[in-house]
Coordinates of C-alpha atoms in Angstrom, one line a residue:
X1 CA 102.6 103.3 79.2
X2 CA 100.0 100.8 76.9
X3 CA 100.6 99.1 73.5
X4 CA 98.9 96.6 71.4
X5 CA 100.9 93.6 70.3
X6 CA 103.0 93.1 67.3
X7 CA 100.2 91.7 65.3
X8 CA 98.4 94.8 65.4
X9 CA 101.2 96.6 64.0
X10 CA 102.9 98.2 67.7
X11 CA 105.6 97.8 69.6
X12 CA 106.1 94.5 71.8
X13 CA 105.6 93.6 75.1
X14 CA 109.2 93.2 75.4
X15 CA 110.0 96.5 74.0
X16 CA 107.8 98.5 76.4
X17 CA 109.0 96.8 79.4
X18 CA 112.3 97.5 78.0
X19 CA 111.9 101.5 78.6
X20 CA 108.9 101.3 81.8
X21 CA 110.3 98.2 83.9
X22 CA 113.9 100.0 83.9
X23 CA 113.3 101.0 87.5
X24 CA 110.5 102.6 89.7
X25 CA 113.0 103.9 91.9
X26 CA 114.8 105.8 89.0
X27 CA 112.0 107.4 87.4
X28 CA 110.4 108.8 91.0
X29 CA 114.1 110.7 91.3
X30 CA 113.4 112.6 88.6
X31 CA 109.5 112.7 87.4
X32 CA 106.8 114.8 89.5
X33 CA 104.9 113.3 92.9
X34 CA 102.6 111.8 90.5
X35 CA 104.8 109.8 88.6
X36 CA 103.5 111.4 85.6
X37 CA 105.6 110.7 82.4
X38 CA 104.3 112.9 79.6
X39 CA 103.9 116.1 78.4
X40 CA 102.7 118.9 81.1
X41 CA 100.6 122.0 81.0
X42 CA 102.8 124.9 81.7
X43 CA 100.2 127.8 80.9
X44 CA 99.5 129.2 84.7
X45 CA 101.7 127.0 86.2
X46 CA 104.8 127.8 88.1
X47 CA 106.6 123.9 89.3
X48 CA 106.2 120.2 87.0
X49 CA 103.7 118.8 89.5
X50 CA 101.3 122.2 89.2
X51 CA 101.9 121.8 85.7
X52 CA 101.0 118.2 85.3
X53 CA 98.2 118.2 87.4
X54 CA 96.8 121.2 85.0
X55 CA 97.7 118.6 82.3
X56 CA 95.5 115.5 83.9
X57 CA 92.9 118.1 84.5
X58 CA 92.6 119.5 80.9
X59 CA 92.0 115.7 79.7
X60 CA 89.2 114.6 82.1
X61 CA 87.7 117.6 81.0
X62 CA 88.3 117.4 77.1
X63 CA 87.1 113.7 77.7
X64 CA 84.0 114.9 79.3
X65 CA 84.3 112.4 82.4
X66 CA 84.2 114.5 85.6
X67 CA 81.5 112.8 87.8
X68 CA 81.1 109.9 85.6
X69 CA 80.9 106.2 86.4
X70 CA 83.6 104.3 84.8
X71 CA 86.3 106.0 82.8
X72 CA 89.4 104.1 80.8
X73 CA 92.9 105.6 81.2
X74 CA 95.2 103.3 77.9
X75 CA 98.6 103.3 78.5
X76 CA 98.1 104.4 82.6
X77 CA 101.6 104.6 83.5
X78 CA 102.2 105.0 87.4
X79 CA 98.4 105.4 87.8
X80 CA 98.5 109.7 88.6
X81 CA 95.5 110.3 85.9
X82 CA 93.5 107.3 87.0
X83 CA 94.5 108.5 90.7
X84 CA 93.4 112.0 89.8
X85 CA 89.7 110.9 88.4
X86 CA 88.9 109.3 91.4
X87 CA 90.0 111.5 94.0
X88 CA 89.2 115.1 92.2
X89 CA 87.0 114.0 89.3
X90 CA 84.8 112.3 91.2
X91 CA 85.1 109.2 88.7
X92 CA 83.4 106.0 90.3
X93 CA 85.9 103.4 89.4
X94 CA 88.9 104.0 86.7
X95 CA 90.5 101.3 84.9
X96 CA 93.9 101.3 83.5
X97 CA 96.2 99.7 80.8
X98 CA 99.4 99.2 81.2
X99 CA 102.1 97.0 79.3
X100 CA 104.3 97.1 81.7
X101 CA 104.4 95.2 85.2
X102 CA 106.4 97.2 87.2
X103 CA 103.9 100.2 86.6
X104 CA 100.7 97.8 87.8
X105 CA 102.8 96.8 90.9
X106 CA 103.1 99.9 91.5
X107 CA 99.4 101.1 91.1
X108 CA 98.1 97.7 92.6
X109 CA 100.7 99.1 96.0
X110 CA 98.1 101.9 96.5
X111 CA 95.4 99.5 97.7
X112 CA 92.7 101.2 96.1
X113 CA 89.7 99.8 95.3
X114 CA 88.5 102.1 93.2
X115 CA 91.2 101.5 90.7
X116 CA 91.7 98.4 88.6
X117 CA 95.0 98.1 86.6
X118 CA 95.4 95.2 83.7
X119 CA 98.7 94.5 82.6
X120 CA 97.3 94.2 78.6
X121 CA 97.6 95.9 75.2
X122 CA 94.6 97.3 74.1
X123 CA 93.9 94.6 71.3
X124 CA 93.3 92.1 74.2
X125 CA 91.2 94.4 76.4
X126 CA 87.6 93.3 76.8
X127 CA 85.6 95.9 79.4
X128 CA 83.3 94.6 81.7
X129 CA 81.2 97.2 80.9
X130 CA 81.1 100.0 78.5
X131 CA 82.8 103.4 79.3
X132 CA 82.2 107.0 80.0
X133 CA 85.0 108.1 78.6
X134 CA 88.9 107.3 77.6
X135 CA 91.8 109.1 78.1
X136 CA 94.8 108.0 76.3
X137 CA 98.2 110.2 77.0
X138 CA 101.4 108.9 75.5
X139 CA 100.9 105.5 74.4
X140 CA 99.4 106.3 70.9
X141 CA 103.3 107.2 69.8
X142 CA 103.5 102.9 70.2
X143 CA 101.1 101.6 68.3
X144 CA 102.7 101.4 64.6
X145 CA 106.1 100.0 64.0
X146 CA 108.9 102.3 61.9
X147 CA 109.1 99.3 60.1
X148 CA 106.0 98.0 58.5
X149 CA 104.2 100.5 55.3
X150 CA 102.3 102.7 56.1
X151 CA 98.7 101.6 55.3
X152 CA 99.1 99.1 58.0
X153 CA 99.9 101.6 60.5
X154 CA 96.7 103.8 59.4
X155 CA 94.9 99.9 59.8
X156 CA 96.2 99.6 63.2
X157 CA 95.3 103.2 64.1
X158 CA 91.7 102.6 63.2
X159 CA 91.2 99.3 64.8
X160 CA 92.0 101.4 68.1
X161 CA 89.4 103.6 67.3
X162 CA 86.5 101.4 65.6
X163 CA 87.6 99.5 69.4
X164 CA 87.4 102.7 71.6
X165 CA 83.6 103.4 69.5
X166 CA 82.8 100.2 70.6
X167 CA 83.6 100.3 74.3
X168 CA 82.0 104.1 74.5
X169 CA 78.7 104.8 75.5
X170 CA 76.6 106.9 73.5
X171 CA 78.2 110.4 73.1
X172 CA 81.5 109.3 75.1
X173 CA 84.6 111.1 74.2
X174 CA 88.4 110.3 73.9
X175 CA 91.1 112.9 74.8
X176 CA 94.2 111.8 73.2
X177 CA 97.7 113.0 73.9
X178 CA 100.8 111.8 71.4
X179 CA 104.0 112.8 70.1
X180 CA 103.7 113.3 66.3
X181 CA 105.5 114.2 62.9
X182 CA 106.2 117.8 62.7
X183 CA 108.9 119.0 60.3
X184 CA 110.7 115.6 60.5
X185 CA 109.8 112.3 58.1
X186 CA 110.1 108.8 59.4
X187 CA 113.0 108.8 57.5
X188 CA 114.7 111.3 60.2
X189 CA 113.7 108.7 62.6
X190 CA 117.1 109.0 65.5
X191 CA 118.2 106.2 65.0
X192 CA 119.3 105.9 69.0
X193 CA 116.0 106.5 69.7
X194 CA 114.3 103.9 68.2
X195 CA 116.8 101.0 69.1
X196 CA 117.9 102.2 72.6
X197 CA 114.9 104.0 74.0
X198 CA 111.5 103.6 72.0
X199 CA 112.4 100.5 69.7
X200 CA 109.6 99.3 67.2
X201 CA 107.8 102.6 68.0
X202 CA 106.6 105.6 65.5
X203 CA 105.2 108.7 65.6
X204 CA 101.9 109.3 63.5
X205 CA 101.2 112.7 62.1
X206 CA 97.3 114.5 62.7
X207 CA 96.3 113.4 58.8
X208 CA 96.9 110.0 60.0
X209 CA 94.6 110.3 62.8
X210 CA 92.2 112.0 61.0
X211 CA 92.3 109.2 58.7
X212 CA 92.0 106.3 61.3
X213 CA 89.0 108.3 63.2
X214 CA 87.0 109.2 60.1
X215 CA 83.3 108.3 60.5
X216 CA 84.1 106.8 64.3
X217 CA 85.0 110.2 65.4
X218 CA 84.6 113.7 65.7
X219 CA 87.4 115.7 66.2
X220 CA 86.5 118.5 68.2
X221 CA 89.5 120.3 68.8
X222 CA 93.4 120.1 68.4
X223 CA 96.3 121.5 70.3
X224 CA 99.9 121.6 69.1
X225 CA 101.7 122.2 72.5
X226 CA 105.0 121.6 71.5
X227 CA 107.3 124.2 73.6
X228 CA 105.0 122.8 76.3
X229 CA 107.3 119.2 75.7
X230 CA 110.4 121.2 75.4
X231 CA 109.5 123.0 78.9
X232 CA 109.0 119.3 80.4
X233 CA 112.0 117.4 79.0
X234 CA 113.9 120.2 80.3
X235 CA 112.8 120.1 83.7
X236 CA 113.4 116.3 84.0
X237 CA 117.0 116.4 82.4
X238 CA 117.9 119.3 84.7
X239 CA 116.0 117.0 88.2
X240 CA 118.3 113.8 86.6
X241 CA 121.2 115.6 86.8
X242 CA 120.6 117.2 90.2
X243 CA 120.6 113.7 91.9
X244 CA 122.9 112.1 89.6
X245 CA 124.7 109.9 92.5
X246 CA 121.3 108.6 93.4
X247 CA 120.8 108.0 90.0
X248 CA 124.0 105.9 88.9
X249 CA 123.3 104.2 91.9
X250 CA 120.2 102.5 90.6
X251 CA 120.7 102.2 87.0
X252 CA 124.3 102.6 86.4
X253 CA 126.5 105.0 84.5
X254 CA 125.4 103.7 80.7
X255 CA 121.7 104.0 81.5
X256 CA 122.0 107.3 83.2
X257 CA 124.2 108.8 79.8
X258 CA 121.7 107.0 77.5
X259 CA 118.7 109.0 79.1
X260 CA 120.9 112.2 79.6
X261 CA 121.3 112.5 75.5
X262 CA 117.5 111.0 75.0
X263 CA 116.0 114.0 77.4
X264 CA 118.5 116.4 75.4
X265 CA 117.3 115.1 71.7
X266 CA 113.5 115.0 72.5
X267 CA 113.6 119.1 74.1
X268 CA 115.8 120.0 71.1
X269 CA 113.3 118.2 68.8
X270 CA 110.0 119.8 70.1
X271 CA 111.8 123.1 70.4
X272 CA 112.7 123.3 66.7
X273 CA 109.5 121.6 65.4
X274 CA 110.7 118.1 64.4
X275 CA 108.1 117.3 66.6
X276 CA 104.7 118.4 67.9
X277 CA 102.6 117.5 70.9
X278 CA 99.5 116.9 70.2
X279 CA 96.4 117.3 72.3
X280 CA 93.1 115.8 70.5
X281 CA 89.3 115.9 71.5
X282 CA 87.8 113.1 69.7
X283 CA 83.3 112.7 70.1
X284 CA 81.8 109.2 69.3
X285 CA 79.6 109.9 66.3
X286 CA 76.5 107.8 67.2
X287 CA 75.0 104.8 64.4
X288 CA 72.0 106.6 62.8

């Protein structure tokens, strides 16, 4: 998952690696075969892998990049989206950004010349050429810290959208997926999550995204699929519990207990509506 650096108000590289560089083998125990670590799309799906592939395909269609030449994935994780783009969607080349060395190594081990992964945040990214579309799934949550004023949060988000505007071809689109505040507010953030799971990270509201993208992108569609995330988290939780012996061997009892607590807390948060799961399609507003 990608982050910008602290000067842009988001989580640091060290904060990202605290979570995502824990152990590739540990995550492989309880994620699906695509190593997709974000909310799935369950409508019509009968397995976690099928639901994750439906989610990947949703973003490919929303970004209008099927059969295109050059696509960016901001926060590419272990490369599930990148691989789907080139293997299934007919994309010629795909670039992924992550601050996780472990994730980058996982992607590079595939030796696929159509894929390029860079260990850098969006704020440092300088594209070699313009992109036909941009996808970002599960990274936006880390683009602001909970200890900065709201005005700085909006400015950080706007810098991200401004950068995307400059990277995209005329008429290009972003497909964005992010956890967002629902009925909960900033003051309601669980300190266990803030300190031990996702340090230096905060959530946006839909209004924040609208304000930050105004004049740069037209928001064409918004989905709130929070119940999809509640189900995804439950799937992960029970998969993790089912391989407890292997997980304990990988990360030890303290980390195992921490992840069990985190996955169950998050599932409750999405079930009750304290948090939302937003999927947005945004079309670039071209200069007139």
